[in-house]
GROMACS .gro file of C-alpha atoms in nm:
model
  255
    1MET     CA    1   0.460   0.656  -1.713
    2ARG     CA    2   0.348   0.539  -1.413
    3THR     CA    3   0.463   0.744  -1.172
    4PRO     CA    4   0.608   0.576  -0.809
    5ILE     CA    5   0.461   0.576  -0.484
    6VAL     CA    6   0.594   0.485  -0.107
    7ALA     CA    7   0.327   0.484   0.100
    8GLY     CA    8   0.388   0.465   0.512
    9ASN     CA    9   0.202   0.275   0.689
   10TRP     CA   10   0.269   0.322   1.060
   11LYS     CA   11   0.062   0.045   1.155
   12MET     CA   12  -0.006   0.064   1.542
   13HIS     CA   13   0.247   0.315   1.622
   14LEU     CA   14   0.313   0.693   1.709
   15THR     CA   15   0.071   0.851   1.945
   16PRO     CA   16  -0.126   1.233   1.788
   17GLU     CA   17   0.243   1.435   1.949
   18GLU     CA   18   0.465   1.207   1.767
   19ALA     CA   19   0.236   1.192   1.440
   20ARG     CA   20   0.269   1.579   1.489
   21ALA     CA   21   0.653   1.573   1.524
   22TRP     CA   22   0.723   1.351   1.265
   23LEU     CA   23   0.517   1.528   1.047
   24VAL     CA   24   0.776   1.839   1.145
   25GLU     CA   25   1.026   1.609   1.121
   26PHE     CA   26   0.968   1.549   0.781
   27HIS     CA   27   0.893   1.874   0.657
   28GLN     CA   28   1.240   1.946   0.760
   29SER     CA   29   1.353   1.678   0.551
   30MET     CA   30   1.223   1.735   0.301
   31PRO     CA   31   0.984   2.060   0.234
   32GLU     CA   32   0.845   1.930  -0.040
   33VAL     CA   33   0.814   1.568  -0.213
   34PRO     CA   34   0.936   1.512  -0.558
   35SER     CA   35   0.809   1.563  -0.830
   36GLY     CA   36   0.635   1.322  -0.975
   37VAL     CA   37   0.632   1.072  -0.723
   38GLU     CA   38   0.373   1.006  -0.460
   39ALA     CA   39   0.434   1.005  -0.096
   40VAL     CA   40   0.184   0.850   0.085
   41VAL     CA   41   0.116   0.843   0.501
   42LEU     CA   42  -0.121   0.556   0.643
   43PRO     CA   43  -0.133   0.605   1.065
   44ALA     CA   44  -0.358   0.423   1.211
   45PHE     CA   45  -0.753   0.560   1.158
   46PRO     CA   46  -0.737   0.784   1.457
   47LEU     CA   47  -0.456   0.987   1.335
   48ILE     CA   48  -0.576   1.021   1.006
   49PRO     CA   49  -0.753   1.305   1.055
   50VAL     CA   50  -0.403   1.470   1.277
   51VAL     CA   51  -0.173   1.351   1.060
   52ALA     CA   52  -0.426   1.533   0.719
   53GLU     CA   53  -0.390   1.919   0.886
   54ARG     CA   54  -0.052   1.939   0.818
   55ALA     CA   55   0.037   1.605   0.536
   56ARG     CA   56  -0.008   1.800   0.264
   57GLU     CA   57   0.185   2.137   0.357
   58SER     CA   58   0.506   1.929   0.212
   59GLY     CA   59   0.351   1.700  -0.078
   60LEU     CA   60   0.219   1.427   0.090
   61GLU     CA   61  -0.154   1.202   0.098
   62VAL     CA   62  -0.264   1.046   0.348
   63GLY     CA   63  -0.477   0.691   0.306
   64SER     CA   64  -0.582   0.401   0.646
   65GLN     CA   65  -0.418   0.120   0.640
   66ASP     CA   66  -0.832  -0.048   0.644
   67VAL     CA   67  -1.168  -0.030   0.556
   68SER     CA   68  -1.553  -0.169   0.648
   69ALA     CA   69  -1.664  -0.366   0.387
   70HIS     CA   70  -2.023  -0.211   0.485
   71ARG     CA   71  -2.081   0.175   0.331
   72TRP     CA   72  -2.298   0.217   0.639
   73GLY     CA   73  -2.477   0.122   0.955
   74ALA     CA   74  -2.451  -0.089   1.342
   75TYR     CA   75  -2.132  -0.212   1.218
   76THR     CA   76  -1.946  -0.084   1.559
   77GLY     CA   77  -1.613  -0.054   1.541
   78GLU     CA   78  -1.591  -0.054   1.186
   79VAL     CA   79  -1.449   0.326   0.963
   80SER     CA   80  -1.632   0.382   0.617
   81ALA     CA   81  -1.483   0.484   0.332
   82TRP     CA   82  -1.692   0.754   0.335
   83GLN     CA   83  -1.601   0.891   0.615
   84LEU     CA   84  -1.205   0.796   0.553
   85VAL     CA   85  -1.260   1.030   0.229
   86GLY     CA   86  -1.446   1.273   0.490
   87LEU     CA   87  -1.164   1.249   0.645
   88GLY     CA   88  -0.925   1.326   0.383
   89ALA     CA   89  -0.763   1.019   0.318
   90ARG     CA   90  -0.742   0.949  -0.088
   91TYR     CA   91  -0.581   0.580  -0.060
   92ALA     CA   92  -0.702   0.237   0.183
   93VAL     CA   93  -0.489  -0.074   0.263
   94VAL     CA   94  -0.676  -0.393   0.238
   95GLY     CA   95  -0.550  -0.733   0.223
   96HIS     CA   96  -0.206  -0.685   0.462
   97SER     CA   97  -0.114  -0.968   0.539
   98GLU     CA   98  -0.216  -0.891   0.893
   99ARG     CA   99  -0.527  -0.865   0.866
  100ARG     CA  100  -0.566  -1.201   0.669
  101GLN     CA  101  -0.370  -1.344   0.956
  102TYR     CA  102  -0.474  -1.223   1.236
  103TRP     CA  103  -0.857  -1.177   1.209
  104GLY     CA  104  -0.851  -1.467   0.920
  105GLU     CA  105  -1.028  -1.202   0.641
  106THR     CA  106  -1.054  -1.412   0.279
  107SER     CA  107  -0.993  -1.241  -0.047
  108ALA     CA  108  -1.395  -1.229  -0.037
  109LEU     CA  109  -1.393  -1.008   0.185
  110ILE     CA  110  -1.058  -0.840   0.095
  111SER     CA  111  -1.313  -0.788  -0.210
  112GLU     CA  112  -1.559  -0.619  -0.063
  113LYS     CA  113  -1.411  -0.419   0.106
  114ALA     CA  114  -1.258  -0.250  -0.226
  115ARG     CA  115  -1.532  -0.200  -0.414
  116ARG     CA  116  -1.651   0.019  -0.099
  117ALA     CA  117  -1.288   0.181  -0.079
  118ALA     CA  118  -1.399   0.259  -0.454
  119GLU     CA  119  -1.710   0.395  -0.504
  120ALA     CA  120  -1.647   0.609  -0.250
  121GLY     CA  121  -1.328   0.750  -0.472
  122LEU     CA  122  -1.023   0.632  -0.242
  123THR     CA  123  -0.789   0.384  -0.458
  124PRO     CA  124  -0.741   0.070  -0.286
  125ILE     CA  125  -0.358  -0.108  -0.250
  126VAL     CA  126  -0.469  -0.398  -0.249
  127CYS     CA  127  -0.212  -0.696  -0.106
  128VAL     CA  128  -0.062  -1.009  -0.162
  129GLY     CA  129   0.168  -1.199  -0.078
  130GLU     CA  130   0.278  -1.616  -0.029
  131PRO     CA  131   0.384  -1.718   0.325
  132LEU     CA  132   0.778  -1.905   0.286
  133GLU     CA  133   0.635  -2.260   0.277
  134VAL     CA  134   0.474  -2.251  -0.021
  135ARG     CA  135   0.808  -2.026  -0.167
  136SER     CA  136   0.994  -2.258  -0.077
  137ALA     CA  137   0.705  -2.502  -0.262
  138GLY     CA  138   0.754  -2.352  -0.577
  139GLU     CA  139   0.383  -2.194  -0.584
  140ALA     CA  140   0.521  -1.843  -0.486
  141GLU     CA  141   0.353  -1.699  -0.832
  142SER     CA  142   0.004  -1.905  -0.896
  143TYR     CA  143  -0.121  -1.882  -0.545
  144VAL     CA  144  -0.032  -1.462  -0.551
  145VAL     CA  145  -0.146  -1.395  -0.845
  146ASP     CA  146  -0.485  -1.619  -0.731
  147GLN     CA  147  -0.464  -1.435  -0.490
  148MET     CA  148  -0.444  -1.130  -0.578
  149LEU     CA  149  -0.728  -1.227  -0.888
  150GLY     CA  150  -1.007  -1.259  -0.564
  151SER     CA  151  -0.947  -0.937  -0.426
  152LEU     CA  152  -1.004  -0.813  -0.690
  153GLU     CA  153  -1.327  -0.988  -0.792
  154GLY     CA  154  -1.647  -0.816  -0.882
  155LEU     CA  155  -1.427  -0.401  -0.833
  156ALA     CA  156  -1.495  -0.221  -1.180
  157VAL     CA  157  -1.203   0.088  -1.200
  158SER     CA  158  -1.234   0.296  -1.481
  159ASP     CA  159  -0.870   0.459  -1.432
  160PRO     CA  160  -0.570   0.253  -1.367
  161ASP     CA  161  -0.482   0.511  -1.160
  162ARG     CA  162  -0.709   0.424  -0.902
  163LEU     CA  163  -0.541   0.103  -0.876
  164VAL     CA  164  -0.259  -0.002  -0.627
  165ILE     CA  165  -0.114  -0.369  -0.611
  166ALA     CA  166   0.141  -0.447  -0.295
  167TYR     CA  167   0.354  -0.719  -0.355
  168GLU     CA  168   0.438  -0.789   0.026
  169PRO     CA  169   0.655  -1.156   0.083
  170VAL     CA  170   0.449  -1.333   0.380
  171TRP     CA  171   0.827  -1.391   0.530
  172ALA     CA  172   0.944  -1.091   0.456
  173ILE     CA  173   0.759  -0.867   0.720
  174GLY     CA  174   0.909  -0.725   1.006
  175THR     CA  175   1.227  -1.010   0.987
  176GLY     CA  176   1.491  -0.838   0.852
  177ARG     CA  177   1.492  -1.077   0.511
  178SER     CA  178   1.393  -0.947   0.184
  179ALA     CA  179   1.302  -1.079  -0.137
  180THR     CA  180   1.562  -0.978  -0.363
  181PRO     CA  181   1.599  -0.759  -0.695
  182GLU     CA  182   1.483  -1.015  -0.846
  183ASP     CA  183   1.220  -1.156  -0.718
  184ALA     CA  184   1.077  -0.879  -0.685
  185GLU     CA  185   1.054  -0.807  -1.070
  186ALA     CA  186   0.990  -1.165  -1.090
  187MET     CA  187   0.635  -1.148  -0.934
  188SER     CA  188   0.540  -0.799  -1.036
  189VAL     CA  189   0.590  -0.969  -1.400
  190ALA     CA  190   0.270  -1.273  -1.284
  191LEU     CA  191   0.082  -0.952  -1.156
  192ARG     CA  192   0.075  -0.714  -1.477
  193GLU     CA  193  -0.001  -1.065  -1.711
  194ALA     CA  194  -0.263  -1.141  -1.487
  195LEU     CA  195  -0.387  -0.831  -1.478
  196ALA     CA  196  -0.411  -0.826  -1.852
  197ARG     CA  197  -0.599  -1.112  -1.856
  198ARG     CA  198  -0.850  -0.888  -1.545
  199PHE     CA  199  -0.909  -0.618  -1.726
  200GLU     CA  200  -0.670  -0.504  -2.084
  201PRO     CA  201  -0.310  -0.513  -2.149
  202ASP     CA  202  -0.297  -0.143  -2.159
  203PHE     CA  203  -0.473  -0.073  -1.816
  204ALA     CA  204  -0.263  -0.414  -1.695
  205GLY     CA  205   0.026  -0.184  -1.797
  206ARG     CA  206  -0.068   0.174  -1.590
  207VAL     CA  207  -0.122   0.000  -1.312
  208ARG     CA  208   0.131   0.037  -1.006
  209ILE     CA  209   0.289  -0.276  -0.856
  210LEU     CA  210   0.461  -0.202  -0.480
  211TYR     CA  211   0.730  -0.453  -0.252
  212GLY     CA  212   0.712  -0.405  -0.009
  213GLY     CA  213   0.902  -0.703   0.331
  214SER     CA  214   1.149  -0.523   0.555
  215VAL     CA  215   1.278  -0.216   0.221
  216LYS     CA  216   1.483   0.062   0.341
  217VAL     CA  217   1.729   0.226   0.222
  218GLU     CA  218   1.985   0.050   0.119
  219ASN     CA  219   1.783  -0.185  -0.028
  220PHE     CA  220   1.497   0.024  -0.169
  221ALA     CA  221   1.727   0.192  -0.489
  222ALA     CA  222   1.766  -0.174  -0.584
  223ILE     CA  223   1.455  -0.276  -0.598
  224MET     CA  224   1.228   0.049  -0.765
  225ALA     CA  225   1.569  -0.002  -1.068
  226LYS     CA  226   1.366  -0.297  -1.175
  227PRO     CA  227   1.092  -0.183  -1.455
  228ASN     CA  228   0.809  -0.381  -1.311
  229VAL     CA  229   0.762  -0.195  -0.970
  230ASP     CA  230   0.643   0.118  -0.887
  231GLY     CA  231   0.756   0.180  -0.481
  232GLY     CA  232   0.721   0.034  -0.152
  233LEU     CA  233   0.538  -0.028   0.115
  234VAL     CA  234   0.735   0.050   0.351
  235GLY     CA  235   0.645  -0.041   0.736
  236GLY     CA  236   0.928  -0.035   1.036
  237ALA     CA  237   1.088   0.236   0.820
  238SER     CA  238   0.826   0.443   0.740
  239LEU     CA  239   0.849   0.527   1.093
  240ARG     CA  240   1.154   0.739   1.063
  241ALA     CA  241   1.070   1.057   0.882
  242GLU     CA  242   1.441   1.120   0.780
  243ALA     CA  243   1.438   0.746   0.577
  244PHE     CA  244   1.124   0.805   0.526
  245ALA     CA  245   1.168   1.134   0.298
  246ALA     CA  246   1.512   0.928   0.131
  247LEU     CA  247   1.268   0.643   0.026
  248ALA     CA  248   1.101   0.925  -0.180
  249ARG     CA  249   1.380   1.115  -0.272
  250LEU     CA  250   1.560   0.731  -0.432
  251ALA     CA  251   1.176   0.657  -0.561
  252GLY     CA  252   1.178   1.080  -0.721
  253SER     CA  253   1.517   0.966  -0.836
  254GLY     CA  254   1.456   0.817  -1.170
  255LEU     CA  255   1.692   0.595  -1.084
   0.00000   0.00000   0.00000
C-alpha cells in the first residue's frame, strides 16, 4: 500500500511572518493531518526553520525546493543536504522544470543532487516532465522516461519509500491548464514500468508517483482516483492554507 503525498511547493513566496500565519491557518483548518497521508511543505530555504518550528504540531513534514550536488565546501550560495536535515527537512525536490529551464540543470546534475539527498537521509522528489512541443509530437512518454532514468543515474535506494517521482508536464505548470487524469495515469504507468526495469518490479510498485501542474481542489480528486497516481506536487494552491488542507483531506479520503 503506497502512502499518498501532497507536497506544497511555495516557490519564492511568503515572508517569515506570512509563513507563520499560514501555519496558524492550516492548523485551524486541519488540527492534524489525516492518518494514511503525508502532507509536506516545501518553502524557500530561509523559511525552512520557520516552518519546521510549528509544522509537526499539525503532522506536516518539511522539505526543500532544491539541494546542492556537493556535500560540503567552498560553494557560495549552495545549501548542503546535511544542513537541510539539521533544519528539520525530510524531503528535497530535485530537477524541477524551473531549475532545468532557468538554470540549465541537466539530468546528470540532478542525479548528483538526488544522490546527495539520499546519502544525507532526505527523500528526493525527482521531477520530470515534457514541454508542449514534445507532447504535440507524440513523444511525451519516451522523453519523460529518459529524463527520469537520467535523473536517477547512480542512485542507490533500497527502500521505495525513500524515493518519490513527480510528473509535471511543463506546459501545465502555472498556466491553469492541467493534464487529464488519463494523461497522468498513462505517464505514471510508463514511469513505473521504467522503474521496474531500473530497480525491480516490487520496488517499482511501491514508489510513490505524484502529479503536478495546476493542481487544485477542483481537479485533484479525479487525478488521485487513478491507481498509479499517489498524490500531488502543488504550486499556487499550496499558498492558501485552507486549500492545501482540502487537498490533504482528498488524498487521505481513499476516494
